[in-house]
PDB file of C-alpha atoms and ligand atoms in Angstrom:
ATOM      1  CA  UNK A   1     -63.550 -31.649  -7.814  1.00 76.00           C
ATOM      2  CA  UNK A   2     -64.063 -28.022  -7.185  1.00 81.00           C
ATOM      3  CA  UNK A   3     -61.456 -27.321  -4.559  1.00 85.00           C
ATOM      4  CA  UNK A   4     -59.177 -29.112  -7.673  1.00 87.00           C
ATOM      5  CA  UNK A   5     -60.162 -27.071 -10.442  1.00 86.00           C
ATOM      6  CA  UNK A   6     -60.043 -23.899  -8.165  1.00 86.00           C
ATOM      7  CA  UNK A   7     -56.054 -25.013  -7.028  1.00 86.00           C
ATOM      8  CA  UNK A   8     -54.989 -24.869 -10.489  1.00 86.00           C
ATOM      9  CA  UNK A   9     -56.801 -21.726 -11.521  1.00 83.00           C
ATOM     10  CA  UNK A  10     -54.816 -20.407  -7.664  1.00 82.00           C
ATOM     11  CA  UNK A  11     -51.615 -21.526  -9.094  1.00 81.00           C
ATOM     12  CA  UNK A  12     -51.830 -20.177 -12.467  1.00 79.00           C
ATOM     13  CA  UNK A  13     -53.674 -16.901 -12.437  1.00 72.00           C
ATOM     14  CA  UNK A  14     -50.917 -16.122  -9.358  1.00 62.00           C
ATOM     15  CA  UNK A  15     -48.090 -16.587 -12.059  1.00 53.00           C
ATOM     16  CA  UNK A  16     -49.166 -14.534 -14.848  1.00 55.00           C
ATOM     17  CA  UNK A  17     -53.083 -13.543 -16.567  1.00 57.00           C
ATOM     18  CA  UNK A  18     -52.661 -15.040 -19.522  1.00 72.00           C
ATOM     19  CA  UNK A  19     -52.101 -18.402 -18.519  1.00 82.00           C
ATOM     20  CA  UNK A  20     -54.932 -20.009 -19.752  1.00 90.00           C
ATOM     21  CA  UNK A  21     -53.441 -22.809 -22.208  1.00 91.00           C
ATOM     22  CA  UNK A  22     -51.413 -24.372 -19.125  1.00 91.00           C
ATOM     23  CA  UNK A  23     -54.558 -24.207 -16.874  1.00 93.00           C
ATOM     24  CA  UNK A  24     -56.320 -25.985 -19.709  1.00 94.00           C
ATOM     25  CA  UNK A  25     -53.862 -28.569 -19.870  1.00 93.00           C
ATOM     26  CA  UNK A  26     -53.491 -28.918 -16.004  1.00 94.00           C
ATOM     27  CA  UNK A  27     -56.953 -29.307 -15.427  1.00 94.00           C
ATOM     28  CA  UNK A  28     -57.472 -31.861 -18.381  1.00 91.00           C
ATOM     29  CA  UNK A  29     -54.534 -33.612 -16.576  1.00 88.00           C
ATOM     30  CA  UNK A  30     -55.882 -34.263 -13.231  1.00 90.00           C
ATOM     31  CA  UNK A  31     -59.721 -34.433 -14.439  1.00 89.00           C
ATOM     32  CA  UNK A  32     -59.076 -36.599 -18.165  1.00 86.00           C
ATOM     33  CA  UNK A  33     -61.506 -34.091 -19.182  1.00 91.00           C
ATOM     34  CA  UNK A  34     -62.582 -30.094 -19.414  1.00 94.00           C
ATOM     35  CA  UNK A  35     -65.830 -30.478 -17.976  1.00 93.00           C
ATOM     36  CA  UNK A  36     -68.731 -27.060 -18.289  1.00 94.00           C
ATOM     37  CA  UNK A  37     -67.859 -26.724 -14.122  1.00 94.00           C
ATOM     38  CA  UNK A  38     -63.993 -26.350 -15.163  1.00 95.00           C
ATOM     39  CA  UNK A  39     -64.594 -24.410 -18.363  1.00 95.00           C
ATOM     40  CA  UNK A  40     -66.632 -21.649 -16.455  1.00 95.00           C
ATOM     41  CA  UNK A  41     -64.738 -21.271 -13.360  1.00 94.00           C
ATOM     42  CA  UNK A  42     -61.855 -20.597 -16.058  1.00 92.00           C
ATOM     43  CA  UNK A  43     -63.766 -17.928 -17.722  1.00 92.00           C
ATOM     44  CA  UNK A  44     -64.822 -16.281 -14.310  1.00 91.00           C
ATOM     45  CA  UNK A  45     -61.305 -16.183 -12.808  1.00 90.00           C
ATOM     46  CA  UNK A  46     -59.762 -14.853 -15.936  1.00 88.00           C
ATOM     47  CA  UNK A  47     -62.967 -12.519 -16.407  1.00 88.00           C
ATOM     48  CA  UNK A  48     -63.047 -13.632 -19.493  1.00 89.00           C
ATOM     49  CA  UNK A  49     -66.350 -14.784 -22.167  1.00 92.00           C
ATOM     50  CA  UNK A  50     -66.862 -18.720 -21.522  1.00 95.00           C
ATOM     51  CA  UNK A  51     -66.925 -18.743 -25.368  1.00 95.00           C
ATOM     52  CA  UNK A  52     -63.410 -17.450 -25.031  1.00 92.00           C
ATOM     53  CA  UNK A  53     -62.212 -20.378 -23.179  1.00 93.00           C
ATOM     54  CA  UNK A  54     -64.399 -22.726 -25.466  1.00 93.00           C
ATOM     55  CA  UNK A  55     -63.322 -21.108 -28.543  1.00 93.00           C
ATOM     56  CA  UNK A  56     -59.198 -21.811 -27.410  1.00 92.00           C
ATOM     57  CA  UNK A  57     -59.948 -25.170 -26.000  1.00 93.00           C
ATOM     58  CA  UNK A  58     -62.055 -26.363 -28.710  1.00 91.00           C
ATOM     59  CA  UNK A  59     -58.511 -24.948 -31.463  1.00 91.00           C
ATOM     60  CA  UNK A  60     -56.508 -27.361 -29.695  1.00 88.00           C
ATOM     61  CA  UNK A  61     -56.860 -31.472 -30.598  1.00 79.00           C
ATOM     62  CA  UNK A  62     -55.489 -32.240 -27.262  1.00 82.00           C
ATOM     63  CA  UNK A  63     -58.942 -31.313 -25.397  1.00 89.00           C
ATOM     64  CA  UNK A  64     -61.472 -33.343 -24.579  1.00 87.00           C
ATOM     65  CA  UNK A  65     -64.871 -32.580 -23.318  1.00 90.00           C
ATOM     66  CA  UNK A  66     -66.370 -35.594 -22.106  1.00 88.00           C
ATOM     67  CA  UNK A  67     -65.112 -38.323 -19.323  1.00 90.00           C
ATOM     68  CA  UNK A  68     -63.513 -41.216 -20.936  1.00 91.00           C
ATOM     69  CA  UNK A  69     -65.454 -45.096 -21.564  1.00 94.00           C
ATOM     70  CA  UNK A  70     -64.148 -47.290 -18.956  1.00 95.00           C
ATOM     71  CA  UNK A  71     -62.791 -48.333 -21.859  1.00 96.00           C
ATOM     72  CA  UNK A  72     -60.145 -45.396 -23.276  1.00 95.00           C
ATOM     73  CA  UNK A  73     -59.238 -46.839 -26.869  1.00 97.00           C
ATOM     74  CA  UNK A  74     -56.124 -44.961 -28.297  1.00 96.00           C
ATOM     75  CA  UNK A  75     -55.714 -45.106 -31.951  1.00 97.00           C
ATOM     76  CA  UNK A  76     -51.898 -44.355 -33.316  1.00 97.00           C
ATOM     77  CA  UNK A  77     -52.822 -42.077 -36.710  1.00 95.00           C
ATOM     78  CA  UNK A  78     -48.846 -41.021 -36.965  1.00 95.00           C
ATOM     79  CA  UNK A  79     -46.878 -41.108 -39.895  1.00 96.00           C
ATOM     80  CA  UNK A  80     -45.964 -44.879 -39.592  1.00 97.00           C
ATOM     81  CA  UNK A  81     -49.681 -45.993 -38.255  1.00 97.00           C
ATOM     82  CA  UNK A  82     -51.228 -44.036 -41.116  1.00 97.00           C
ATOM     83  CA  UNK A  83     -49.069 -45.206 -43.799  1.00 96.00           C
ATOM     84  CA  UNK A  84     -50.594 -49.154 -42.888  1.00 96.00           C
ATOM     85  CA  UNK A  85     -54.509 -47.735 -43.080  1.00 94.00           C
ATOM     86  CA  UNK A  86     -54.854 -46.330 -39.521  1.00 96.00           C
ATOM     87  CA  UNK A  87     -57.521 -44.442 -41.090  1.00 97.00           C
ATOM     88  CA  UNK A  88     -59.800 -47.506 -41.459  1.00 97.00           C
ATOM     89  CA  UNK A  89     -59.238 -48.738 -38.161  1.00 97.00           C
ATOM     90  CA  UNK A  90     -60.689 -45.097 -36.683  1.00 97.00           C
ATOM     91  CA  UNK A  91     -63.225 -45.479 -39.034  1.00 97.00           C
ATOM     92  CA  UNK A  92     -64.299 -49.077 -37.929  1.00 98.00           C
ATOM     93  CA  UNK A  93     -64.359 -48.542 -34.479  1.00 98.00           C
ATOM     94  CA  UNK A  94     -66.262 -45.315 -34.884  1.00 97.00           C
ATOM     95  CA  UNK A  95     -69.175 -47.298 -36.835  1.00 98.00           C
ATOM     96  CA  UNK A  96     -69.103 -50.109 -34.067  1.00 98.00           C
ATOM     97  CA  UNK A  97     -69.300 -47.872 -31.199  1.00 97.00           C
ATOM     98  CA  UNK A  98     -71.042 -45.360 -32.837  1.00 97.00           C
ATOM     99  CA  UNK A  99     -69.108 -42.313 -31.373  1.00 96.00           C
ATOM    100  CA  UNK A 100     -67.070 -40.277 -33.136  1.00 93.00           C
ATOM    101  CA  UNK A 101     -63.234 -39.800 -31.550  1.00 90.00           C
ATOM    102  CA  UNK A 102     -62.850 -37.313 -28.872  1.00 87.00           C
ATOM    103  CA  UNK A 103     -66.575 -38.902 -28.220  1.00 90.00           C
ATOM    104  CA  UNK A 104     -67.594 -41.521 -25.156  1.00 93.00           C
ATOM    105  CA  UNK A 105     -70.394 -44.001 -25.408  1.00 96.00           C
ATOM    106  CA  UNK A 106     -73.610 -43.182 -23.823  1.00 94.00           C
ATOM    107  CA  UNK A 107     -73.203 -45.762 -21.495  1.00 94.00           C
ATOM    108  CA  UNK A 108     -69.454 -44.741 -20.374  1.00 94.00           C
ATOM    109  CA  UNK A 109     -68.136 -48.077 -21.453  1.00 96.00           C
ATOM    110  CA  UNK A 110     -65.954 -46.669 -24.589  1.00 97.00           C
ATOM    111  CA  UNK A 111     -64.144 -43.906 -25.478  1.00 95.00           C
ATOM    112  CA  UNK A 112     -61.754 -43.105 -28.637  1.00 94.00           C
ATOM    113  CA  UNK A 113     -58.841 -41.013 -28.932  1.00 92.00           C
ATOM    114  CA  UNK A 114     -57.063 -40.410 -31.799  1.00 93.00           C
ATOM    115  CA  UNK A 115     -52.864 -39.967 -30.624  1.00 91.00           C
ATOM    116  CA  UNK A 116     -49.717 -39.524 -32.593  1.00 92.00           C
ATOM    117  CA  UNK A 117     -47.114 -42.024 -32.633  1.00 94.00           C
ATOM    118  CA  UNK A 118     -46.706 -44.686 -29.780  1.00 95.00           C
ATOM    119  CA  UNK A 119     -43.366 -45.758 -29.936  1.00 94.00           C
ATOM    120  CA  UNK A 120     -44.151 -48.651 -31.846  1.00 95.00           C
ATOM    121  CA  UNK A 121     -43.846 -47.785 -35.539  1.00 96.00           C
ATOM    122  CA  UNK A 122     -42.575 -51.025 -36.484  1.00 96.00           C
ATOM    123  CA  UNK A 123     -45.773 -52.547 -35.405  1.00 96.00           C
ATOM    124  CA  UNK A 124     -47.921 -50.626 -36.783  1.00 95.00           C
ATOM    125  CA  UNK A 125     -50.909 -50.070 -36.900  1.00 96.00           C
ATOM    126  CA  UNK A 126     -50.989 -49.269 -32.856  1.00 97.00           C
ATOM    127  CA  UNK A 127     -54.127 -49.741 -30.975  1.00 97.00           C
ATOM    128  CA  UNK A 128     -54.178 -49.338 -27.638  1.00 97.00           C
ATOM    129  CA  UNK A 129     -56.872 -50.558 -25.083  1.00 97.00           C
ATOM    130  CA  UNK A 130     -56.462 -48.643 -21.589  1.00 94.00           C
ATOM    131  CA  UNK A 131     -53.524 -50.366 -20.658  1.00 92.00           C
ATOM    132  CA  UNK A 132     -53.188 -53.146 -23.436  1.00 96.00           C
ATOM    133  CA  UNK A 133     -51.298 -52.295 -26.579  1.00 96.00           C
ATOM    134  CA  UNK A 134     -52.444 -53.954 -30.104  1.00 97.00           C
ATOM    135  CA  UNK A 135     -50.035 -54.120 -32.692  1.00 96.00           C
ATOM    136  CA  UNK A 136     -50.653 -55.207 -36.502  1.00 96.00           C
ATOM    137  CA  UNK A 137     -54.051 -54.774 -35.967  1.00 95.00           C
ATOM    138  CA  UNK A 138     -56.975 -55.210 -38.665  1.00 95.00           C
ATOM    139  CA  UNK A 139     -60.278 -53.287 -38.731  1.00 96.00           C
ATOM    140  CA  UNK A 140     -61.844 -56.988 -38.720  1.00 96.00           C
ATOM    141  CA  UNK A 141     -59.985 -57.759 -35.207  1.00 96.00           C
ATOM    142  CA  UNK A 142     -61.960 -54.482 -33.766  1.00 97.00           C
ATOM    143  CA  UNK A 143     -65.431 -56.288 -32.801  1.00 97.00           C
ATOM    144  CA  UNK A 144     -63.633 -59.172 -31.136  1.00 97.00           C
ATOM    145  CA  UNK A 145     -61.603 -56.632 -28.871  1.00 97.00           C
ATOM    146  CA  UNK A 146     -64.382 -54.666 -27.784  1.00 97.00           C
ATOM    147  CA  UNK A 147     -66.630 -57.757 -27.058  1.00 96.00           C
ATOM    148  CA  UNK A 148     -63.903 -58.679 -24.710  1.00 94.00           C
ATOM    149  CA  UNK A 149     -64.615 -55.745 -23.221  1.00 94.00           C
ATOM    150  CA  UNK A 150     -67.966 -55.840 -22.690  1.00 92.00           C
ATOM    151  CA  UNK A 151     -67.576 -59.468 -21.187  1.00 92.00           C
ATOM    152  CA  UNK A 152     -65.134 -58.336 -18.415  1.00 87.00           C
ATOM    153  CA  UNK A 153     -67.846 -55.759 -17.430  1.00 82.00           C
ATOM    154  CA  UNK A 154     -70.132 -58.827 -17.222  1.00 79.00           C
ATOM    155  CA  UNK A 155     -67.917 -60.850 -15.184  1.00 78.00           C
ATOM    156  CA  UNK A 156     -67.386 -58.306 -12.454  1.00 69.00           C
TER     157      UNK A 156
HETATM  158  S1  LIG B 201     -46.716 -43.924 -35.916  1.00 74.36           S
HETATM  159 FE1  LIG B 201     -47.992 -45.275 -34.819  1.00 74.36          FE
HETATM  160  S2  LIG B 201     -46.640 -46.121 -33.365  1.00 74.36           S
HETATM  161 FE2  LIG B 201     -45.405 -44.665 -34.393  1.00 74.36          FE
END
């Protein structure tokens, strides 16, 4: 994971100094994540504070700073989602995992990201579940979905 993180840094700090955003983004790309390791080899390669890089990553929504759940749940809050109470489903599945988004359970099982449109407006409100999309969705379907989750963990 080192040897990656250090490539990136290589490949941007060869280009041009003040590249940081993109090596942000690259590194949150082929990690999921900006983990402390990533965030201070940033800061020591740019000689720059490591508050520096925390203060631009933590501006940005698009950031994270934890692994993602085996679980990644997506949450559509654009125009079309919010319009049809998007809102209340982040706010249910925040009380049943008890994470807030951007968070990950303790137990890496869930994560929750909040995203902007998903190319499904008409269906709205868009959940998304890894790889499984949820359209029309209901804060009272949210319990059902996770416990599926949990019981594919159990059958493996
Ligand atoms: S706004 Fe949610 S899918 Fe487009």
């Amino acid at each position: 994971m080192a040897d990656k993180i250090d490539e990136i840094i290589d490949k941007h700090i060869s280009v041009q100094r003040d590249s940081l955003l993109p090596m942000l983004q690259d590194i949150q790309k082929e990690m999921g994540y900006l983990s402390e390791e990533s965030i201070n080899r940033i800061a020591r390669a740019l000689d720059m504070p490591i508050s520096k890089v925390y203060g631009v990553a933590t501006f940005y929504d698009q950031f994270r700073f934890e692994a993602r759940g085996r679980f990644h749940i997506q949450i559509c809050h654009g125009t079309a989602c919010h319009i049809n109470n998007s809102a209340r489903i982040i706010h249910e599945a925040e009380r049943l995992l008890k994470i807030r988004q951007g968070q990950t359970t303790r137990d890496g099982m869930f994560s929750i990201e909040v995203v902007n449109c998903m190319g499904a407006c008409g269906l709205s409100p868009v959940m998304a579940v890894n790889d499984t999309y949820y359209h029309g969705i209901d804060p009272n379907d949210l319990k059902d979905i996770f416990d599926e989750c949990k019981e594919k963990i159990n059958r493996i």
